[in-house]
Each structure stands twice: as structure tokens, then as C-alpha cells.
PDB file of C-alpha atoms and ligand atoms in Angstrom:
ATOM      1  CA  MET A   1     -10.743   0.114 -25.463  1.00 63.00           C
ATOM      2  CA  GLU A   2     -12.147   2.940 -23.275  1.00 71.00           C
ATOM      3  CA  HIS A   3     -12.102   2.513 -19.366  1.00 82.00           C
ATOM      4  CA  VAL A   4     -13.409   4.083 -16.583  1.00 94.00           C
ATOM      5  CA  THR A   5     -11.720   3.875 -13.172  1.00 94.00           C
ATOM      6  CA  VAL A   6     -13.082   3.476  -9.511  1.00 96.00           C
ATOM      7  CA  THR A   7     -11.346   4.522  -6.658  1.00 97.00           C
ATOM      8  CA  LYS A   8     -12.020   3.600  -3.073  1.00 98.00           C
ATOM      9  CA  THR A   9     -10.069   4.681  -0.437  1.00 98.00           C
ATOM     10  CA  TYR A  10      -9.301   2.535   2.539  1.00 98.00           C
ATOM     11  CA  ARG A  11      -7.371   3.166   6.183  1.00 98.00           C
ATOM     12  CA  PHE A  12      -5.682   0.548   8.478  1.00 98.00           C
ATOM     13  CA  SER A  13      -3.248   1.697  11.081  1.00 98.00           C
ATOM     14  CA  ALA A  14       0.192  -0.152  11.744  1.00 98.00           C
ATOM     15  CA  GLY A  15       3.239   0.561  13.763  1.00 98.00           C
ATOM     16  CA  HIS A  16       7.150  -0.394  12.601  1.00 97.00           C
ATOM     17  CA  ARG A  17      10.263   0.235  13.249  1.00 97.00           C
ATOM     18  CA  LEU A  18      12.898   0.798  10.201  1.00 97.00           C
ATOM     19  CA  ALA A  19      16.519  -0.103  10.830  1.00 96.00           C
ATOM     20  CA  ILE A  20      18.874  -2.494   9.078  1.00 95.00           C
ATOM     21  CA  LYS A  21      20.402  -5.075  11.343  1.00 92.00           C
ATOM     22  CA  GLY A  22      24.252  -4.597  12.453  1.00 95.00           C
ATOM     23  CA  LEU A  23      23.728  -0.525  12.361  1.00 96.00           C
ATOM     24  CA  THR A  24      23.904   1.269  15.045  1.00 97.00           C
ATOM     25  CA  ASP A  25      20.628   3.452  16.524  1.00 96.00           C
ATOM     26  CA  GLU A  26      22.463   6.854  15.047  1.00 96.00           C
ATOM     27  CA  GLU A  27      23.383   5.363  11.414  1.00 97.00           C
ATOM     28  CA  ASN A  28      19.715   3.962  11.297  1.00 97.00           C
ATOM     29  CA  PHE A  29      18.332   7.653  12.108  1.00 97.00           C
ATOM     30  CA  ARG A  30      20.610   8.877   9.381  1.00 97.00           C
ATOM     31  CA  ILE A  31      18.811   6.563   6.979  1.00 96.00           C
ATOM     32  CA  PHE A  32      15.296   6.338   8.412  1.00 95.00           C
ATOM     33  CA  ASP A  33      15.016   9.569  10.631  1.00 94.00           C
ATOM     34  CA  THR A  34      12.420   9.332  12.940  1.00 92.00           C
ATOM     35  CA  CYS A  35      11.039   6.100  11.810  1.00 94.00           C
ATOM     36  CA  SER A  36      14.058   4.379  13.203  1.00 96.00           C
ATOM     37  CA  ASN A  37      12.911   4.888  16.748  1.00 95.00           C
ATOM     38  CA  PRO A  38      13.755   1.742  18.610  1.00 94.00           C
ATOM     39  CA  ARG A  39      10.878   1.426  20.331  1.00 94.00           C
ATOM     40  CA  GLY A  40       8.207   1.989  17.225  1.00 96.00           C
ATOM     41  CA  HIS A  41       5.962   3.994  16.413  1.00 97.00           C
ATOM     42  CA  GLY A  42       2.662   3.881  14.313  1.00 97.00           C
ATOM     43  CA  HIS A  43       1.138   5.501  11.308  1.00 97.00           C
ATOM     44  CA  ASP A  44      -2.531   5.879  10.260  1.00 98.00           C
ATOM     45  CA  TYR A  45      -2.258   4.759   6.524  1.00 98.00           C
ATOM     46  CA  TYR A  46      -4.476   5.788   3.727  1.00 98.00           C
ATOM     47  CA  LEU A  47      -4.805   3.419   0.699  1.00 98.00           C
ATOM     48  CA  GLU A  48      -6.579   4.560  -2.446  1.00 98.00           C
ATOM     49  CA  VAL A  49      -7.310   1.823  -4.683  1.00 98.00           C
ATOM     50  CA  LYS A  50      -8.040   2.376  -8.415  1.00 97.00           C
ATOM     51  CA  ALA A  51      -9.524  -0.081 -10.496  1.00 96.00           C
ATOM     52  CA  ALA A  52     -10.655  -0.078 -14.232  1.00 94.00           C
ATOM     53  CA  GLY A  53     -13.654  -1.574 -16.101  1.00 94.00           C
ATOM     54  CA  GLU A  54     -16.333  -1.517 -18.511  1.00 94.00           C
ATOM     55  CA  ILE A  55     -19.521   0.176 -17.604  1.00 94.00           C
ATOM     56  CA  ASP A  56     -22.343  -2.805 -17.366  1.00 94.00           C
ATOM     57  CA  PRO A  57     -25.045  -1.159 -19.619  1.00 95.00           C
ATOM     58  CA  VAL A  58     -27.665  -2.451 -17.572  1.00 97.00           C
ATOM     59  CA  SER A  59     -26.313  -1.616 -13.933  1.00 96.00           C
ATOM     60  CA  GLY A  60     -24.369   1.059 -14.758  1.00 96.00           C
ATOM     61  CA  VAL A  61     -21.660   0.164 -12.834  1.00 96.00           C
ATOM     62  CA  ALA A  62     -17.785  -0.694 -13.952  1.00 95.00           C
ATOM     63  CA  VAL A  63     -16.093  -1.908 -10.582  1.00 95.00           C
ATOM     64  CA  PRO A  64     -18.665  -2.996  -8.459  1.00 96.00           C
ATOM     65  CA  GLU A  65     -17.922  -1.540  -4.660  1.00 96.00           C
ATOM     66  CA  SER A  66     -18.488  -5.414  -3.241  1.00 97.00           C
ATOM     67  CA  THR A  67     -15.575  -6.586  -5.579  1.00 96.00           C
ATOM     68  CA  LEU A  68     -12.818  -3.910  -4.384  1.00 97.00           C
ATOM     69  CA  ASP A  69     -14.051  -4.704  -0.891  1.00 98.00           C
ATOM     70  CA  GLU A  70     -13.474  -8.077  -1.149  1.00 97.00           C
ATOM     71  CA  ALA A  71     -10.167  -7.944  -2.712  1.00 97.00           C
ATOM     72  CA  VAL A  72      -9.441  -5.166  -0.296  1.00 98.00           C
ATOM     73  CA  LEU A  73     -10.454  -5.790   3.076  1.00 98.00           C
ATOM     74  CA  PRO A  74      -8.917  -9.067   4.045  1.00 98.00           C
ATOM     75  CA  VAL A  75      -5.486  -7.685   2.875  1.00 98.00           C
ATOM     76  CA  ILE A  76      -6.094  -4.900   4.952  1.00 98.00           C
ATOM     77  CA  ASP A  77      -7.113  -6.783   8.157  1.00 98.00           C
ATOM     78  CA  ASP A  78      -3.806  -8.704   7.791  1.00 98.00           C
ATOM     79  CA  LEU A  79      -1.782  -5.325   8.621  1.00 98.00           C
ATOM     80  CA  ASP A  80      -4.206  -3.404  10.725  1.00 98.00           C
ATOM     81  CA  TYR A  81      -2.969  -3.127  14.247  1.00 98.00           C
ATOM     82  CA  LYS A  82      -0.048  -4.712  13.775  1.00 98.00           C
ATOM     83  CA  ARG A  83       3.760  -3.970  14.412  1.00 98.00           C
ATOM     84  CA  LEU A  84       4.548  -4.889  10.920  1.00 98.00           C
ATOM     85  CA  ASP A  85       8.261  -5.640  11.501  1.00 96.00           C
ATOM     86  CA  VAL A  86       7.440  -7.881  14.277  1.00 96.00           C
ATOM     87  CA  GLU A  87       4.271  -9.588  13.517  1.00 97.00           C
ATOM     88  CA  VAL A  88       3.722  -9.873   9.774  1.00 98.00           C
ATOM     89  CA  PRO A  89       6.433 -12.449   7.977  1.00 97.00           C
ATOM     90  CA  TYR A  90       6.925 -10.492   5.064  1.00 97.00           C
ATOM     91  CA  PHE A  91       8.378  -7.198   6.614  1.00 97.00           C
ATOM     92  CA  SER A  92      10.623  -9.359   8.977  1.00 93.00           C
ATOM     93  CA  ASP A  93      12.966  -9.877   5.822  1.00 91.00           C
ATOM     94  CA  ASN A  94      11.978  -6.394   3.864  1.00 96.00           C
ATOM     95  CA  GLN A  95      12.109  -3.133   5.803  1.00 97.00           C
ATOM     96  CA  PRO A  96       8.267  -2.027   6.271  1.00 97.00           C
ATOM     97  CA  THR A  97       9.248   1.523   4.479  1.00 97.00           C
ATOM     98  CA  GLY A  98       6.178   3.106   2.431  1.00 97.00           C
ATOM     99  CA  GLU A  99       7.568   1.559  -0.719  1.00 97.00           C
ATOM    100  CA  ASN A 100       8.039  -2.061   0.558  1.00 98.00           C
ATOM    101  CA  ILE A 101       4.266  -1.900   1.929  1.00 98.00           C
ATOM    102  CA  ALA A 102       3.104  -0.382  -1.020  1.00 98.00           C
ATOM    103  CA  GLU A 103       4.898  -3.209  -3.089  1.00 97.00           C
ATOM    104  CA  TYR A 104       3.052  -5.937  -0.601  1.00 98.00           C
ATOM    105  CA  LEU A 105      -0.406  -4.118  -1.174  1.00 98.00           C
ATOM    106  CA  TRP A 106       0.322  -4.295  -4.832  1.00 97.00           C
ATOM    107  CA  LYS A 107       0.962  -7.529  -5.440  1.00 96.00           C
ATOM    108  CA  ARG A 108      -1.570  -9.170  -2.879  1.00 97.00           C
ATOM    109  CA  LEU A 109      -4.126  -6.711  -4.458  1.00 97.00           C
ATOM    110  CA  GLY A 110      -3.150  -7.901  -7.691  1.00 95.00           C
ATOM    111  CA  ASP A 111      -3.956 -11.511  -6.870  1.00 94.00           C
ATOM    112  CA  GLY A 112      -7.564 -10.490  -6.171  1.00 92.00           C
ATOM    113  CA  LEU A 113      -8.486  -7.559  -8.791  1.00 95.00           C
ATOM    114  CA  GLY A 114      -6.069  -9.046 -11.560  1.00 93.00           C
ATOM    115  CA  LYS A 115      -5.901  -6.720 -14.455  1.00 90.00           C
ATOM    116  CA  SER A 116      -8.620  -4.662 -13.180  1.00 94.00           C
ATOM    117  CA  LEU A 117      -5.915  -3.137 -10.653  1.00 96.00           C
ATOM    118  CA  VAL A 118      -4.315  -0.368 -12.333  1.00 94.00           C
ATOM    119  CA  HIS A 119      -2.808   1.940  -9.644  1.00 96.00           C
ATOM    120  CA  ILE A 120      -2.569   2.272  -5.583  1.00 98.00           C
ATOM    121  CA  ARG A 121      -1.380   4.789  -3.624  1.00 98.00           C
ATOM    122  CA  LEU A 122      -0.479   4.751   0.023  1.00 98.00           C
ATOM    123  CA  SER A 123      -0.414   7.736   2.269  1.00 98.00           C
ATOM    124  CA  GLU A 124       1.691   7.130   5.326  1.00 97.00           C
ATOM    125  CA  THR A 125       1.622  10.772   6.538  1.00 95.00           C
ATOM    126  CA  ALA A 126      -0.041  13.879   5.842  1.00 95.00           C
ATOM    127  CA  THR A 127       2.868  14.864   3.644  1.00 96.00           C
ATOM    128  CA  SER A 128       4.143  11.425   1.827  1.00 96.00           C
ATOM    129  CA  TYR A 129       2.430   8.877  -0.255  1.00 98.00           C
ATOM    130  CA  PHE A 130       3.942   5.925  -2.555  1.00 98.00           C
ATOM    131  CA  GLU A 131       2.106   5.054  -5.671  1.00 97.00           C
ATOM    132  CA  PHE A 132       2.638   1.456  -7.456  1.00 95.00           C
ATOM    133  CA  TYR A 133       1.304   1.012 -11.377  1.00 91.00           C
ATOM    134  CA  GLU A 134       2.313  -0.676 -13.962  1.00 77.00           C
ATOM    135  CA  GLU A 135       3.774   1.087 -16.779  1.00 71.00           C
ATOM    136  CA  GLU A 136       1.700  -0.702 -19.860  1.00 65.00           C
ATOM    137  CA  THR A 137      -1.650  -0.094 -18.333  1.00 58.00           C
ATOM    138  CA  TYR A 138      -0.637   3.537 -17.263  1.00 56.00           C
ATOM    139  CA  PRO A 139      -1.885   6.182 -18.189  1.00 58.00           C
ATOM    140  CA  TYR A 140      -5.067   4.083 -19.253  1.00 55.00           C
ATOM    141  CA  GLU A 141      -5.466   2.620 -23.076  1.00 53.00           C
ATOM    142  CA  ARG A 142      -7.318   4.776 -25.310  1.00 47.00           C
TER     143      ARG A 142
HETATM  144 NI1   NI B   1       7.272   5.847  10.618  1.00 96.90          NI
END
């Protein structure tokens, strides 16, 4: 079956400190570099959400923008302007690394978008991003 994908980019800002409890600041710096700064710091995250669908012959739309917004905005809202490791319970047990934030977003967005969610990309800095997708739906079915 052929699919078209629709991608929309969202932005949120959040703070974190990456550190393994019990390690010294020096040891944490070796693992997490500047993201281990004991006083924390922030990033402007860009989240690309890609959903697949079939084009509706009447509207010409495969995935309405409102469908994406309704699924994504409440999830983003839970993270925006938060200190992730302090204020978001999920990240008190899981380091708020780009990888773990992307996995968290992938799971939560999947709850709202179901199988139409095919790919997310979370950019943490201008030079690093993290991706999540299901192997069996990527590349897209033909
Ligand atoms: Ni950081």
C-alpha cells in the first residue's frame, strides 16, 4: 500500500543535568561532557514528527495538521520549560539524554498517533539529533 508522509516540526525548551548518582563530577564529565554541569543547563529542542497516511480524495489531505497538533502539543507541554531530571518523573529514573527523551516522545506520541507515526527526529543542538522509528515500517511499505 502506498503512503504519503507528512512532517511537522515543533519546538520546546528544557533544562537537564546528566549524571549517574554515586559518580564524582569528574567521572560524570568524562561520560556526559558539558551536559554534566552540576548546575544544569538548557537546550532548545526541535522535534520533527513524521506521520503516514493515504490521501483523502476529497480534501487532498493525508494527515490533518490538527491531528498532529492534538497528539504532539500536550506531550511537548509536559516538557516545555521544565528541568527534566527534577520536574518530570520519567527522567528521575531515566537519564534525560537525547536518546531517552526521543524514546519517551516516541512512546507518548505513539499513544496518540498509533501506527500512523513512522519517524521522529529530536534535535538537541545544531550538530546532534536522535531518531526513533519502527524497523518494520521504515522504509515505508511500497
Ligand atoms: Ni545538555
